[in-house]
């Protein structure tokens, strides 16, 4: 039978620097959750989150490698370059979070009371969790947009920042639901509306980029993203001013942590986390606005 096309298998998917990084991601990810599931153990919401991160990232990485190795990604109606770049950034953020949370809550130097074998498994899992973060960060570094290079939007600084902004917003939401007393004042409710609106629109921008719908003839998507980013900066400026005033000013809240606040259940702690990450996201949106002036959307890569 005469072949009418190229090779059926794409060996570069596993031999290129990015391909090797993905093979290491699968290896380290599988090793990490196997060590935890076999003997290391996990409990509560923190442990469940870590296991979800490792299994989710492993499954999606296997899917990406399989699709690229067999050329099946060409059959998908998505912008593959945007999808892989967005996932690499998301996996980097999720894996570094799990790499910090798991040893913080589950690793101890003493054998008592969990036993030396369990302790050793947990230490080993923490080491591989750290290595997993490193190889995902390596993929982001390898696939990021270089100056003058024609690439997908999600591989640019602005595109990668969209993932970070959404991730930071999730941290803010987690603190909001942890007894932050955000409904106490109309002003703090406005801040919640700001966080929610910016998160939703950012996710929509990512979704449009991944699905390759940025080149719509009837909608100036590129201009709309820049205008939205400018609006998000203004909204976050208002939240960065309002939230600390209504949480830490002595007229409305407490400038110091109450002495009777229980650890892990203190509204003041949640309010402080929200304030810190509000400023983090404000900085991210400002940087995003600066970089968004110099990019052009490409939906077909």
mmCIF file of N, CA and C in Angstrom, residues 185 242-256 268 271:
data_model
loop_
_atom_site.group_PDB
_atom_site.id
_atom_site.type_symbol
_atom_site.label_atom_id
_atom_site.label_comp_id
_atom_site.label_asym_id
_atom_site.label_seq_id
_atom_site.Cartn_x
_atom_site.Cartn_y
_atom_site.Cartn_z
ATOM 1 N N UNK A 185 -20.587 44.388 54.879
ATOM 2 C CA UNK A 185 -20.748 45.738 54.339
ATOM 3 C C UNK A 185 -20.998 45.669 52.831
ATOM 4 N N UNK A 242 -10.717 49.518 48.893
ATOM 5 C CA UNK A 242 -11.904 49.310 49.735
ATOM 6 C C UNK A 242 -11.715 48.168 50.717
ATOM 7 N N UNK A 243 -11.202 47.029 50.264
ATOM 8 C CA UNK A 243 -11.138 45.849 51.141
ATOM 9 C C UNK A 243 -10.314 46.087 52.409
ATOM 10 N N UNK A 244 -9.092 46.615 52.325
ATOM 11 C CA UNK A 244 -8.337 46.849 53.568
ATOM 12 C C UNK A 244 -9.005 47.853 54.503
ATOM 13 N N UNK A 245 -9.645 48.876 53.929
ATOM 14 C CA UNK A 245 -10.290 49.886 54.776
ATOM 15 C C UNK A 245 -11.418 49.276 55.594
ATOM 16 N N UNK A 246 -12.265 48.490 54.944
ATOM 17 C CA UNK A 246 -13.431 47.946 55.633
ATOM 18 C C UNK A 246 -13.126 46.666 56.411
ATOM 19 N N UNK A 247 -11.901 46.187 56.356
ATOM 20 C CA UNK A 247 -11.535 45.000 57.131
ATOM 21 C C UNK A 247 -10.541 45.308 58.249
ATOM 22 N N UNK A 248 -9.674 46.303 58.030
ATOM 23 C CA UNK A 248 -8.592 46.530 58.981
ATOM 24 C C UNK A 248 -8.597 47.916 59.613
ATOM 25 N N UNK A 249 -9.462 48.811 59.148
ATOM 26 C CA UNK A 249 -9.603 50.089 59.820
ATOM 27 C C UNK A 249 -10.379 49.891 61.118
ATOM 28 N N UNK A 250 -9.967 50.569 62.171
ATOM 29 C CA UNK A 250 -10.599 50.372 63.490
ATOM 30 C C UNK A 250 -12.070 50.776 63.500
ATOM 31 N N UNK A 251 -12.492 51.602 62.544
ATOM 32 C CA UNK A 251 -13.890 52.018 62.477
ATOM 33 C C UNK A 251 -14.797 50.887 61.998
ATOM 34 N N UNK A 252 -14.266 50.005 61.147
ATOM 35 C CA UNK A 252 -15.078 48.942 60.555
ATOM 36 C C UNK A 252 -14.628 47.542 60.969
ATOM 37 N N UNK A 253 -13.355 47.375 61.202
ATOM 38 C CA UNK A 253 -12.836 46.051 61.530
ATOM 39 C C UNK A 253 -11.796 46.108 62.621
ATOM 40 N N UNK A 254 -10.740 45.342 62.449
ATOM 41 C CA UNK A 254 -9.689 45.278 63.462
ATOM 42 C C UNK A 254 -8.331 45.378 62.776
ATOM 43 N N UNK A 255 -7.503 46.362 63.170
ATOM 44 C CA UNK A 255 -6.178 46.468 62.555
ATOM 45 C C UNK A 255 -5.223 45.358 62.983
ATOM 46 N N UNK A 256 -5.554 44.660 64.073
ATOM 47 C CA UNK A 256 -4.710 43.563 64.563
ATOM 48 C C UNK A 256 -5.540 42.292 64.687
ATOM 49 N N UNK A 268 -10.306 37.216 60.462
ATOM 50 C CA UNK A 268 -9.229 38.178 60.207
ATOM 51 C C UNK A 268 -8.148 37.565 59.322
ATOM 52 N N UNK A 271 -9.439 37.533 55.795
ATOM 53 C CA UNK A 271 -9.433 38.894 55.258
ATOM 54 C C UNK A 271 -8.030 39.328 54.860
#
